[in-house]
Amino acid sequence: MSDYKGFMKEKTAIDALIQDGYRIIAVKETLEGDFIEFERHLERKELHLLTADARKYIGTILIEAKRGGHIDSYGGAFEQAGAAGS
């Protein structure tokens, strides 16, 4: 799979979770990629990101969430995305 296709697959999965009301509660970086933990109410899901672009995308979401911005063009609201480690 090309890097672009891999990124688009991971971005779509991230956007779908955020659009469904999940928020990011934890980011664990490893040599095998990033593990992003999402939560909605008491339900949790984990997403394993392998592409550098998807990891940068998560970073952008978290930074904008800290700034109190909106993520409408990314498929949800930053308020829903939350912020890891806060």
PDB file of N, CA, C and O in Angstrom:
ATOM      1  N   MET A   1       0.859  -1.173   0.000  1.00  0.00           N
ATOM      2  CA  MET A   1       0.000   0.000   0.000  1.00  0.00           C
ATOM      3  C   MET A   1       0.903   1.232   0.000  1.00  0.00           C
ATOM      4  O   MET A   1       1.879   1.294   0.730  1.00  0.00           O
ATOM      5  N   SER A   2       0.558   2.224  -0.820  1.00  0.00           N
ATOM      6  CA  SER A   2       1.355   3.439  -0.860  1.00  0.00           C
ATOM      7  C   SER A   2       1.193   4.217   0.440  1.00  0.00           C
ATOM      8  O   SER A   2       0.232   4.017   1.190  1.00  0.00           O
ATOM      9  N   ASP A   3       2.170   5.089   0.712  1.00  0.00           N
ATOM     10  CA  ASP A   3       2.094   5.906   1.920  1.00  0.00           C
ATOM     11  C   ASP A   3       0.820   6.743   1.941  1.00  0.00           C
ATOM     12  O   ASP A   3       0.180   6.894   2.979  1.00  0.00           O
ATOM     13  N   TYR A   4       0.452   7.291   0.784  1.00  0.00           N
ATOM     14  CA  TYR A   4      -0.740   8.126   0.721  1.00  0.00           C
ATOM     15  C   TYR A   4      -1.998   7.319   1.046  1.00  0.00           C
ATOM     16  O   TYR A   4      -2.850   7.758   1.817  1.00  0.00           O
ATOM     17  N   LYS A   5      -2.111   6.132   0.469  1.00  0.00           N
ATOM     18  CA  LYS A   5      -3.286   5.294   0.734  1.00  0.00           C
ATOM     19  C   LYS A   5      -3.340   4.885   2.200  1.00  0.00           C
ATOM     20  O   LYS A   5      -4.404   4.851   2.802  1.00  0.00           O
ATOM     21  N   GLY A   6      -2.171   4.581   2.770  1.00  0.00           N
ATOM     22  CA  GLY A   6      -2.114   4.235   4.187  1.00  0.00           C
ATOM     23  C   GLY A   6      -2.550   5.398   5.055  1.00  0.00           C
ATOM     24  O   GLY A   6      -3.326   5.220   6.015  1.00  0.00           O
ATOM     25  N   PHE A   7      -2.076   6.603   4.724  1.00  0.00           N
ATOM     26  CA  PHE A   7      -2.469   7.790   5.473  1.00  0.00           C
ATOM     27  C   PHE A   7      -3.965   8.036   5.358  1.00  0.00           C
ATOM     28  O   PHE A   7      -4.639   8.301   6.360  1.00  0.00           O
ATOM     29  N   MET A   8      -4.506   7.947   4.152  1.00  0.00           N
ATOM     30  CA  MET A   8      -5.932   8.207   3.961  1.00  0.00           C
ATOM     31  C   MET A   8      -6.789   7.193   4.726  1.00  0.00           C
ATOM     32  O   MET A   8      -7.819   7.553   5.292  1.00  0.00           O
ATOM     33  N   LYS A   9      -6.358   5.955   4.793  1.00  0.00           N
ATOM     34  CA  LYS A   9      -7.088   4.929   5.545  1.00  0.00           C
ATOM     35  C   LYS A   9      -7.088   5.277   7.040  1.00  0.00           C
ATOM     36  O   LYS A   9      -8.123   5.223   7.700  1.00  0.00           O
ATOM     37  N   GLU A  10      -5.927   5.681   7.566  1.00  0.00           N
ATOM     38  CA  GLU A  10      -5.830   6.037   8.982  1.00  0.00           C
ATOM     39  C   GLU A  10      -6.583   7.332   9.284  1.00  0.00           C
ATOM     40  O   GLU A  10      -7.269   7.437  10.298  1.00  0.00           O
ATOM     41  N   LYS A  11      -6.495   8.320   8.396  1.00  0.00           N
ATOM     42  CA  LYS A  11      -7.196   9.593   8.580  1.00  0.00           C
ATOM     43  C   LYS A  11      -8.713   9.372   8.592  1.00  0.00           C
ATOM     44  O   LYS A  11      -9.422   9.948   9.421  1.00  0.00           O
ATOM     45  N   THR A  12      -9.184   8.527   7.700  1.00  0.00           N
ATOM     46  CA  THR A  12     -10.614   8.212   7.647  1.00  0.00           C
ATOM     47  C   THR A  12     -11.075   7.571   8.952  1.00  0.00           C
ATOM     48  O   THR A  12     -12.151   7.899   9.470  1.00  0.00           O
ATOM     49  N   ALA A  13     -10.253   6.676   9.503  1.00  0.00           N
ATOM     50  CA  ALA A  13     -10.603   6.022  10.768  1.00  0.00           C
ATOM     51  C   ALA A  13     -10.637   7.032  11.912  1.00  0.00           C
ATOM     52  O   ALA A  13     -11.540   7.004  12.750  1.00  0.00           O
ATOM     53  N   ILE A  14      -9.669   7.949  11.944  1.00  0.00           N
ATOM     54  CA  ILE A  14      -9.629   9.000  12.972  1.00  0.00           C
ATOM     55  C   ILE A  14     -10.862   9.881  12.859  1.00  0.00           C
ATOM     56  O   ILE A  14     -11.560  10.134  13.843  1.00  0.00           O
ATOM     57  N   ASP A  15     -11.136  10.357  11.652  1.00  0.00           N
ATOM     58  CA  ASP A  15     -12.275  11.247  11.429  1.00  0.00           C
ATOM     59  C   ASP A  15     -13.597  10.568  11.807  1.00  0.00           C
ATOM     60  O   ASP A  15     -14.482  11.203  12.379  1.00  0.00           O
ATOM     61  N   ALA A  16     -13.716   9.292  11.490  1.00  0.00           N
ATOM     62  CA  ALA A  16     -14.957   8.561  11.801  1.00  0.00           C
ATOM     63  C   ALA A  16     -15.166   8.485  13.312  1.00  0.00           C
ATOM     64  O   ALA A  16     -16.290   8.694  13.798  1.00  0.00           O
ATOM     65  N   LEU A  17     -14.113   8.209  14.058  1.00  0.00           N
ATOM     66  CA  LEU A  17     -14.242   8.139  15.517  1.00  0.00           C
ATOM     67  C   LEU A  17     -14.615   9.495  16.103  1.00  0.00           C
ATOM     68  O   LEU A  17     -15.496   9.594  16.956  1.00  0.00           O
ATOM     69  N   ILE A  18     -13.962  10.551  15.646  1.00  0.00           N
ATOM     70  CA  ILE A  18     -14.258  11.897  16.153  1.00  0.00           C
ATOM     71  C   ILE A  18     -15.685  12.291  15.793  1.00  0.00           C
ATOM     72  O   ILE A  18     -16.415  12.843  16.612  1.00  0.00           O
ATOM     73  N   GLN A  19     -16.088  11.964  14.577  1.00  0.00           N
ATOM     74  CA  GLN A  19     -17.446  12.297  14.145  1.00  0.00           C
ATOM     75  C   GLN A  19     -18.490  11.530  14.961  1.00  0.00           C
ATOM     76  O   GLN A  19     -19.591  12.022  15.188  1.00  0.00           O
ATOM     77  N   ASP A  20     -18.141  10.340  15.418  1.00  0.00           N
ATOM     78  CA  ASP A  20     -19.053   9.539  16.237  1.00  0.00           C
ATOM     79  C   ASP A  20     -19.061   9.971  17.701  1.00  0.00           C
ATOM     80  O   ASP A  20     -19.701   9.326  18.527  1.00  0.00           O
ATOM     81  N   GLY A  21     -18.334  11.040  18.025  1.00  0.00           N
ATOM     82  CA  GLY A  21     -18.371  11.573  19.384  1.00  0.00           C
ATOM     83  C   GLY A  21     -17.252  11.092  20.288  1.00  0.00           C
ATOM     84  O   GLY A  21     -17.251  11.388  21.479  1.00  0.00           O
ATOM     85  N   TYR A  22     -16.291  10.366  19.750  1.00  0.00           N
ATOM     86  CA  TYR A  22     -15.157   9.927  20.563  1.00  0.00           C
ATOM     87  C   TYR A  22     -14.194  11.087  20.757  1.00  0.00           C
ATOM     88  O   TYR A  22     -14.098  11.985  19.925  1.00  0.00           O
ATOM     89  N   ARG A  23     -13.477  11.044  21.873  1.00  0.00           N
ATOM     90  CA  ARG A  23     -12.436  12.046  22.108  1.00  0.00           C
ATOM     91  C   ARG A  23     -11.140  11.316  22.422  1.00  0.00           C
ATOM     92  O   ARG A  23     -11.147  10.181  22.918  1.00  0.00           O
ATOM     93  N   ILE A  24     -10.042  11.954  22.123  1.00  0.00           N
ATOM     94  CA  ILE A  24      -8.730  11.364  22.358  1.00  0.00           C
ATOM     95  C   ILE A  24      -8.408  11.506  23.835  1.00  0.00           C
ATOM     96  O   ILE A  24      -8.457  12.604  24.387  1.00  0.00           O
ATOM     97  N   ILE A  25      -8.081  10.382  24.467  1.00  0.00           N
ATOM     98  CA  ILE A  25      -7.745  10.441  25.894  1.00  0.00           C
ATOM     99  C   ILE A  25      -6.292  10.064  26.158  1.00  0.00           C
ATOM    100  O   ILE A  25      -5.768  10.372  27.221  1.00  0.00           O
ATOM    101  N   ALA A  26      -5.636   9.405  25.199  1.00  0.00           N
ATOM    102  CA  ALA A  26      -4.239   9.024  25.416  1.00  0.00           C
ATOM    103  C   ALA A  26      -3.538   8.779  24.089  1.00  0.00           C
ATOM    104  O   ALA A  26      -4.151   8.324  23.128  1.00  0.00           O
ATOM    105  N   VAL A  27      -2.248   9.111  24.070  1.00  0.00           N
ATOM    106  CA  VAL A  27      -1.395   8.842  22.923  1.00  0.00           C
ATOM    107  C   VAL A  27      -0.140   8.159  23.446  1.00  0.00           C
ATOM    108  O   VAL A  27       0.542   8.688  24.315  1.00  0.00           O
ATOM    109  N   LYS A  28       0.132   6.963  22.925  1.00  0.00           N
ATOM    110  CA  LYS A  28       1.341   6.249  23.323  1.00  0.00           C
ATOM    111  C   LYS A  28       2.204   6.058  22.086  1.00  0.00           C
ATOM    112  O   LYS A  28       1.796   5.405  21.130  1.00  0.00           O
ATOM    113  N   GLU A  29       3.378   6.664  22.108  1.00  0.00           N
ATOM    114  CA  GLU A  29       4.284   6.576  20.971  1.00  0.00           C
ATOM    115  C   GLU A  29       5.265   5.436  21.189  1.00  0.00           C
ATOM    116  O   GLU A  29       5.867   5.330  22.254  1.00  0.00           O
ATOM    117  N   THR A  30       5.414   4.588  20.175  1.00  0.00           N
ATOM    118  CA  THR A  30       6.363   3.482  20.231  1.00  0.00           C
ATOM    119  C   THR A  30       7.138   3.436  18.918  1.00  0.00           C
ATOM    120  O   THR A  30       6.815   4.166  17.973  1.00  0.00           O
ATOM    121  N   LEU A  31       8.116   2.564  18.854  1.00  0.00           N
ATOM    122  CA  LEU A  31       8.866   2.385  17.610  1.00  0.00           C
ATOM    123  C   LEU A  31       8.019   1.729  16.527  1.00  0.00           C
ATOM    124  O   LEU A  31       8.342   1.817  15.346  1.00  0.00           O
ATOM    125  N   GLU A  32       6.938   1.076  16.914  1.00  0.00           N
ATOM    126  CA  GLU A  32       6.039   0.428  15.963  1.00  0.00           C
ATOM    127  C   GLU A  32       4.905   1.335  15.508  1.00  0.00           C
ATOM    128  O   GLU A  32       4.009   0.901  14.804  1.00  0.00           O
ATOM    129  N   GLY A  33       4.882   2.582  15.930  1.00  0.00           N
ATOM    130  CA  GLY A  33       3.824   3.519  15.577  1.00  0.00           C
ATOM    131  C   GLY A  33       3.179   4.086  16.824  1.00  0.00           C
ATOM    132  O   GLY A  33       3.623   3.830  17.939  1.00  0.00           O
ATOM    133  N   ASP A  34       2.144   4.861  16.629  1.00  0.00           N
ATOM    134  CA  ASP A  34       1.424   5.470  17.746  1.00  0.00           C
ATOM    135  C   ASP A  34       0.136   4.697  18.027  1.00  0.00           C
ATOM    136  O   ASP A  34      -0.548   4.260  17.101  1.00  0.00           O
ATOM    137  N   PHE A  35      -0.173   4.559  19.298  1.00  0.00           N
ATOM    138  CA  PHE A  35      -1.427   3.956  19.725  1.00  0.00           C
ATOM    139  C   PHE A  35      -2.275   5.074  20.321  1.00  0.00           C
ATOM    140  O   PHE A  35      -1.885   5.685  21.318  1.00  0.00           O
ATOM    141  N   ILE A  36      -3.399   5.369  19.689  1.00  0.00           N
ATOM    142  CA  ILE A  36      -4.278   6.455  20.103  1.00  0.00           C
ATOM    143  C   ILE A  36      -5.504   5.838  20.768  1.00  0.00           C
ATOM    144  O   ILE A  36      -6.179   4.994  20.183  1.00  0.00           O
ATOM    145  N   GLU A  37      -5.784   6.267  21.991  1.00  0.00           N
ATOM    146  CA  GLU A  37      -6.939   5.751  22.714  1.00  0.00           C
ATOM    147  C   GLU A  37      -8.053   6.795  22.677  1.00  0.00           C
ATOM    148  O   GLU A  37      -7.840   7.964  23.013  1.00  0.00           O
ATOM    149  N   PHE A  38      -9.229   6.354  22.245  1.00  0.00           N
ATOM    150  CA  PHE A  38     -10.409   7.197  22.149  1.00  0.00           C
ATOM    151  C   PHE A  38     -11.434   6.727  23.172  1.00  0.00           C
ATOM    152  O   PHE A  38     -11.490   5.547  23.509  1.00  0.00           O
ATOM    153  N   GLU A  39     -12.272   7.672  23.626  1.00  0.00           N
ATOM    154  CA  GLU A  39     -13.324   7.322  24.572  1.00  0.00           C
ATOM    155  C   GLU A  39     -14.590   8.094  24.247  1.00  0.00           C
ATOM    156  O   GLU A  39     -14.543   9.271  23.890  1.00  0.00           O
ATOM    157  N   ARG A  40     -15.721   7.400  24.369  1.00  0.00           N
ATOM    158  CA  ARG A  40     -17.042   8.011  24.248  1.00  0.00           C
ATOM    159  C   ARG A  40     -17.876   7.401  25.356  1.00  0.00           C
ATOM    160  O   ARG A  40     -18.127   6.195  25.356  1.00  0.00           O
ATOM    161  N   HIS A  41     -18.287   8.236  26.288  1.00  0.00           N
ATOM    162  CA  HIS A  41     -18.976   7.771  27.492  1.00  0.00           C
ATOM    163  C   HIS A  41     -18.049   6.782  28.191  1.00  0.00           C
ATOM    164  O   HIS A  41     -16.955   7.143  28.558  1.00  0.00           O
ATOM    165  N   LEU A  42     -18.394   5.546  28.320  1.00  0.00           N
ATOM    166  CA  LEU A  42     -17.516   4.559  28.955  1.00  0.00           C
ATOM    167  C   LEU A  42     -16.921   3.580  27.941  1.00  0.00           C
ATOM    168  O   LEU A  42     -16.212   2.662  28.310  1.00  0.00           O
ATOM    169  N   GLU A  43     -17.206   3.800  26.681  1.00  0.00           N
ATOM    170  CA  GLU A  43     -16.713   2.931  25.617  1.00  0.00           C
ATOM    171  C   GLU A  43     -15.357   3.432  25.114  1.00  0.00           C
ATOM    172  O   GLU A  43     -15.191   4.617  24.840  1.00  0.00           O
ATOM    173  N   ARG A  44     -14.386   2.535  25.021  1.00  0.00           N
ATOM    174  CA  ARG A  44     -13.042   2.914  24.564  1.00  0.00           C
ATOM    175  C   ARG A  44     -12.661   2.132  23.317  1.00  0.00           C
ATOM    176  O   ARG A  44     -13.030   0.975  23.155  1.00  0.00           O
ATOM    177  N   LYS A  45     -11.905   2.809  22.455  1.00  0.00           N
ATOM    178  CA  LYS A  45     -11.359   2.177  21.253  1.00  0.00           C
ATOM    179  C   LYS A  45      -9.908   2.625  21.111  1.00  0.00           C
ATOM    180  O   LYS A  45      -9.552   3.734  21.491  1.00  0.00           O
ATOM    181  N   GLU A  46      -9.088   1.735  20.550  1.00  0.00           N
ATOM    182  CA  GLU A  46      -7.685   2.077  20.318  1.00  0.00           C
ATOM    183  C   GLU A  46      -7.393   1.963  18.833  1.00  0.00           C
ATOM    184  O   GLU A  46      -7.854   1.042  18.165  1.00  0.00           O
ATOM    185  N   LEU A  47      -6.627   2.912  18.337  1.00  0.00           N
ATOM    186  CA  LEU A  47      -6.260   2.956  16.929  1.00  0.00           C
ATOM    187  C   LEU A  47      -4.743   2.945  16.834  1.00  0.00           C
ATOM    188  O   LEU A  47      -4.077   3.711  17.535  1.00  0.00           O
ATOM    189  N   HIS A  48      -4.198   2.078  15.996  1.00  0.00           N
ATOM    190  CA  HIS A  48      -2.759   1.982  15.806  1.00  0.00           C
ATOM    191  C   HIS A  48      -2.398   2.718  14.523  1.00  0.00           C
ATOM    192  O   HIS A  48      -2.842   2.333  13.439  1.00  0.00           O
ATOM    193  N   LEU A  49      -1.624   3.791  14.639  1.00  0.00           N
ATOM    194  CA  LEU A  49      -1.225   4.590  13.484  1.00  0.00           C
ATOM    195  C   LEU A  49       0.192   4.226  13.074  1.00  0.00           C
ATOM    196  O   LEU A  49       1.106   4.251  13.892  1.00  0.00           O
ATOM    197  N   LEU A  50       0.367   3.927  11.799  1.00  0.00           N
ATOM    198  CA  LEU A  50       1.680   3.551  11.285  1.00  0.00           C
ATOM    199  C   LEU A  50       2.339   4.643  10.453  1.00  0.00           C
ATOM    200  O   LEU A  50       3.556   4.728  10.405  1.00  0.00           O
ATOM    201  N   THR A  51       1.532   5.480   9.808  1.00  0.00           N
ATOM    202  CA  THR A  51       2.109   6.490   8.913  1.00  0.00           C
ATOM    203  C   THR A  51       2.468   7.758   9.673  1.00  0.00           C
ATOM    204  O   THR A  51       1.784   8.162  10.616  1.00  0.00           O
ATOM    205  N   ALA A  52       3.560   8.371   9.243  1.00  0.00           N
ATOM    206  CA  ALA A  52       4.005   9.619   9.866  1.00  0.00           C
ATOM    207  C   ALA A  52       2.964  10.721   9.676  1.00  0.00           C
ATOM    208  O   ALA A  52       2.739  11.528  10.580  1.00  0.00           O
ATOM    209  N   ASP A  53       2.327  10.752   8.514  1.00  0.00           N
ATOM    210  CA  ASP A  53       1.330  11.797   8.262  1.00  0.00           C
ATOM    211  C   ASP A  53       0.128  11.675   9.192  1.00  0.00           C
ATOM    212  O   ASP A  53      -0.412  12.679   9.659  1.00  0.00           O
ATOM    213  N   ALA A  54      -0.298  10.468   9.491  1.00  0.00           N
ATOM    214  CA  ALA A  54      -1.423  10.276  10.421  1.00  0.00           C
ATOM    215  C   ALA A  54      -1.021  10.701  11.826  1.00  0.00           C
ATOM    216  O   ALA A  54      -1.822  11.287  12.560  1.00  0.00           O
ATOM    217  N   ARG A  55       0.222  10.428  12.215  1.00  0.00           N
ATOM    218  CA  ARG A  55       0.693  10.846  13.539  1.00  0.00           C
ATOM    219  C   ARG A  55       0.758  12.373  13.611  1.00  0.00           C
ATOM    220  O   ARG A  55       0.403  12.972  14.631  1.00  0.00           O
ATOM    221  N   LYS A  56       1.168  13.018  12.524  1.00  0.00           N
ATOM    222  CA  LYS A  56       1.176  14.487  12.484  1.00  0.00           C
ATOM    223  C   LYS A  56      -0.252  15.030  12.532  1.00  0.00           C
ATOM    224  O   LYS A  56      -0.512  16.054  13.159  1.00  0.00           O
ATOM    225  N   TYR A  57      -1.167  14.345  11.879  1.00  0.00           N
ATOM    226  CA  TYR A  57      -2.575  14.747  11.869  1.00  0.00           C
ATOM    227  C   TYR A  57      -3.145  14.741  13.286  1.00  0.00           C
ATOM    228  O   TYR A  57      -3.811  15.687  13.700  1.00  0.00           O
ATOM    229  N   ILE A  58      -2.855  13.693  14.058  1.00  0.00           N
ATOM    230  CA  ILE A  58      -3.291  13.633  15.456  1.00  0.00           C
ATOM    231  C   ILE A  58      -2.677  14.786  16.241  1.00  0.00           C
ATOM    232  O   ILE A  58      -3.354  15.431  17.046  1.00  0.00           O
ATOM    233  N   GLY A  59      -1.406  15.067  16.009  1.00  0.00           N
ATOM    234  CA  GLY A  59      -0.750  16.188  16.690  1.00  0.00           C
ATOM    235  C   GLY A  59      -1.447  17.503  16.395  1.00  0.00           C
ATOM    236  O   GLY A  59      -1.655  18.327  17.288  1.00  0.00           O
ATOM    237  N   THR A  60      -1.827  17.706  15.148  1.00  0.00           N
ATOM    238  CA  THR A  60      -2.535  18.926  14.757  1.00  0.00           C
ATOM    239  C   THR A  60      -3.878  19.016  15.469  1.00  0.00           C
ATOM    240  O   THR A  60      -4.262  20.082  15.963  1.00  0.00           O
ATOM    241  N   ILE A  61      -4.590  17.912  15.556  1.00  0.00           N
ATOM    242  CA  ILE A  61      -5.886  17.894  16.238  1.00  0.00           C
ATOM    243  C   ILE A  61      -5.706  18.281  17.706  1.00  0.00           C
ATOM    244  O   ILE A  61      -6.456  19.096  18.249  1.00  0.00           O
ATOM    245  N   LEU A  62      -4.708  17.703  18.357  1.00  0.00           N
ATOM    246  CA  LEU A  62      -4.478  17.978  19.777  1.00  0.00           C
ATOM    247  C   LEU A  62      -4.057  19.427  20.023  1.00  0.00           C
ATOM    248  O   LEU A  62      -4.513  20.058  20.979  1.00  0.00           O
ATOM    249  N   ILE A  63      -3.206  19.962  19.170  1.00  0.00           N
ATOM    250  CA  ILE A  63      -2.768  21.360  19.321  1.00  0.00           C
ATOM    251  C   ILE A  63      -3.954  22.306  19.158  1.00  0.00           C
ATOM    252  O   ILE A  63      -4.134  23.231  19.948  1.00  0.00           O
ATOM    253  N   GLU A  64      -4.765  22.074  18.140  1.00  0.00           N
ATOM    254  CA  GLU A  64      -5.930  22.936  17.932  1.00  0.00           C
ATOM    255  C   GLU A  64      -6.933  22.795  19.068  1.00  0.00           C
ATOM    256  O   GLU A  64      -7.598  23.760  19.434  1.00  0.00           O
ATOM    257  N   ALA A  65      -7.045  21.611  19.641  1.00  0.00           N
ATOM    258  CA  ALA A  65      -7.945  21.421  20.784  1.00  0.00           C
ATOM    259  C   ALA A  65      -7.489  22.271  21.964  1.00  0.00           C
ATOM    260  O   ALA A  65      -8.309  22.864  22.662  1.00  0.00           O
ATOM    261  N   LYS A  66      -6.200  22.328  22.187  1.00  0.00           N
ATOM    262  CA  LYS A  66      -5.659  23.145  23.278  1.00  0.00           C
ATOM    263  C   LYS A  66      -5.936  24.625  23.035  1.00  0.00           C
ATOM    264  O   LYS A  66      -6.140  25.385  23.971  1.00  0.00           O
ATOM    265  N   ARG A  67      -5.940  25.027  21.776  1.00  0.00           N
ATOM    266  CA  ARG A  67      -6.208  26.429  21.425  1.00  0.00           C
ATOM    267  C   ARG A  67      -7.698  26.754  21.468  1.00  0.00           C
ATOM    268  O   ARG A  67      -8.084  27.903  21.370  1.00  0.00           O
ATOM    269  N   GLY A  68      -8.531  25.737  21.562  1.00  0.00           N
ATOM    270  CA  GLY A  68      -9.983  25.955  21.599  1.00  0.00           C
ATOM    271  C   GLY A  68     -10.574  26.159  20.229  1.00  0.00           C
ATOM    272  O   GLY A  68     -11.665  26.704  20.095  1.00  0.00           O
ATOM    273  N   GLY A  69      -9.886  25.702  19.199  1.00  0.00           N
ATOM    274  CA  GLY A  69     -10.362  25.866  17.830  1.00  0.00           C
ATOM    275  C   GLY A  69     -11.427  24.868  17.464  1.00  0.00           C
ATOM    276  O   GLY A  69     -11.899  24.090  18.290  1.00  0.00           O
ATOM    277  N   HIS A  70     -11.796  24.893  16.210  1.00  0.00           N
ATOM    278  CA  HIS A  70     -12.808  23.970  15.695  1.00  0.00           C
ATOM    279  C   HIS A  70     -12.187  23.119  14.602  1.00  0.00           C
ATOM    280  O   HIS A  70     -11.253  23.525  13.943  1.00  0.00           O
ATOM    281  N   ILE A  71     -12.754  21.962  14.403  1.00  0.00           N
ATOM    282  CA  ILE A  71     -12.205  21.007  13.452  1.00  0.00           C
ATOM    283  C   ILE A  71     -13.240  20.613  12.403  1.00  0.00           C
ATOM    284  O   ILE A  71     -13.184  19.532  11.851  1.00  0.00           O
ATOM    285  N   ASP A  72     -14.176  21.476  12.108  1.00  0.00           N
ATOM    286  CA  ASP A  72     -15.265  21.127  11.211  1.00  0.00           C
ATOM    287  C   ASP A  72     -14.780  20.483   9.913  1.00  0.00           C
ATOM    288  O   ASP A  72     -15.352  19.524   9.451  1.00  0.00           O
ATOM    289  N   SER A  73     -13.701  21.004   9.327  1.00  0.00           N
ATOM    290  CA  SER A  73     -13.223  20.455   8.064  1.00  0.00           C
ATOM    291  C   SER A  73     -12.606  19.075   8.233  1.00  0.00           C
ATOM    292  O   SER A  73     -12.373  18.375   7.273  1.00  0.00           O
ATOM    293  N   TYR A  74     -12.338  18.673   9.468  1.00  0.00           N
ATOM    294  CA  TYR A  74     -11.748  17.364   9.719  1.00  0.00           C
ATOM    295  C   TYR A  74     -12.787  16.355  10.184  1.00  0.00           C
ATOM    296  O   TYR A  74     -12.442  15.236  10.499  1.00  0.00           O
ATOM    297  N   GLY A  75     -14.025  16.739  10.312  1.00  0.00           N
ATOM    298  CA  GLY A  75     -15.056  15.767  10.618  1.00  0.00           C
ATOM    299  C   GLY A  75     -15.554  15.772  12.042  1.00  0.00           C
ATOM    300  O   GLY A  75     -15.972  14.758  12.544  1.00  0.00           O
ATOM    301  N   GLY A  76     -15.521  16.880  12.726  1.00  0.00           N
ATOM    302  CA  GLY A  76     -16.027  16.917  14.085  1.00  0.00           C
ATOM    303  C   GLY A  76     -15.646  18.209  14.744  1.00  0.00           C
ATOM    304  O   GLY A  76     -15.273  19.159  14.097  1.00  0.00           O
ATOM    305  N   ALA A  77     -15.712  18.238  16.037  1.00  0.00           N
ATOM    306  CA  ALA A  77     -15.322  19.436  16.791  1.00  0.00           C
ATOM    307  C   ALA A  77     -14.175  19.090  17.700  1.00  0.00           C
ATOM    308  O   ALA A  77     -14.115  18.004  18.260  1.00  0.00           O
ATOM    309  N   PHE A  78     -13.252  20.002  17.877  1.00  0.00           N
ATOM    310  CA  PHE A  78     -12.116  19.756  18.749  1.00  0.00           C
ATOM    311  C   PHE A  78     -12.570  19.527  20.181  1.00  0.00           C
ATOM    312  O   PHE A  78     -11.926  18.812  20.912  1.00  0.00           O
ATOM    313  N   GLU A  79     -13.656  20.139  20.555  1.00  0.00           N
ATOM    314  CA  GLU A  79     -14.151  19.907  21.897  1.00  0.00           C
ATOM    315  C   GLU A  79     -14.429  18.417  22.098  1.00  0.00           C
ATOM    316  O   GLU A  79     -14.243  17.886  23.163  1.00  0.00           O
ATOM    317  N   GLN A  80     -14.871  17.741  21.024  1.00  0.00           N
ATOM    318  CA  GLN A  80     -15.117  16.310  21.089  1.00  0.00           C
ATOM    319  C   GLN A  80     -13.797  15.533  21.072  1.00  0.00           C
ATOM    320  O   GLN A  80     -13.678  14.499  21.687  1.00  0.00           O
ATOM    321  N   ALA A  81     -12.815  16.062  20.357  1.00  0.00           N
ATOM    322  CA  ALA A  81     -11.555  15.353  20.235  1.00  0.00           C
ATOM    323  C   ALA A  81     -10.834  15.270  21.561  1.00  0.00           C
ATOM    324  O   ALA A  81     -10.152  14.322  21.856  1.00  0.00           O
ATOM    325  N   GLY A  82     -10.984  16.282  22.403  1.00  0.00           N
ATOM    326  CA  GLY A  82     -10.315  16.281  23.698  1.00  0.00           C
ATOM    327  C   GLY A  82      -8.840  16.508  23.526  1.00  0.00           C
ATOM    328  O   GLY A  82      -8.358  16.881  22.479  1.00  0.00           O
ATOM    329  N   ALA A  83      -8.105  16.270  24.587  1.00  0.00           N
ATOM    330  CA  ALA A  83      -6.663  16.441  24.529  1.00  0.00           C
ATOM    331  C   ALA A  83      -6.015  15.368  25.395  1.00  0.00           C
ATOM    332  O   ALA A  83      -6.421  15.147  26.527  1.00  0.00           O
ATOM    333  N   ALA A  84      -5.041  14.738  24.847  1.00  0.00           N
ATOM    334  CA  ALA A  84      -4.340  13.679  25.602  1.00  0.00           C
ATOM    335  C   ALA A  84      -3.543  14.284  26.727  1.00  0.00           C
ATOM    336  O   ALA A  84      -2.950  15.343  26.598  1.00  0.00           O
ATOM    337  N   GLY A  85      -3.538  13.602  27.831  1.00  0.00           N
ATOM    338  CA  GLY A  85      -2.700  13.998  28.952  1.00  0.00           C
ATOM    339  C   GLY A  85      -3.216  15.162  29.764  1.00  0.00           C
ATOM    340  O   GLY A  85      -2.539  15.664  30.638  1.00  0.00           O
ATOM    341  N   SER A  86      -4.413  15.637  29.500  1.00  0.00           N
ATOM    342  CA  SER A  86      -4.912  16.764  30.299  1.00  0.00           C
ATOM    343  C   SER A  86      -5.947  16.323  31.273  1.00  0.00           C
ATOM    344  O   SER A  86      -6.391  15.249  31.303  1.00  0.00           O
TER     345      SER A  86
END
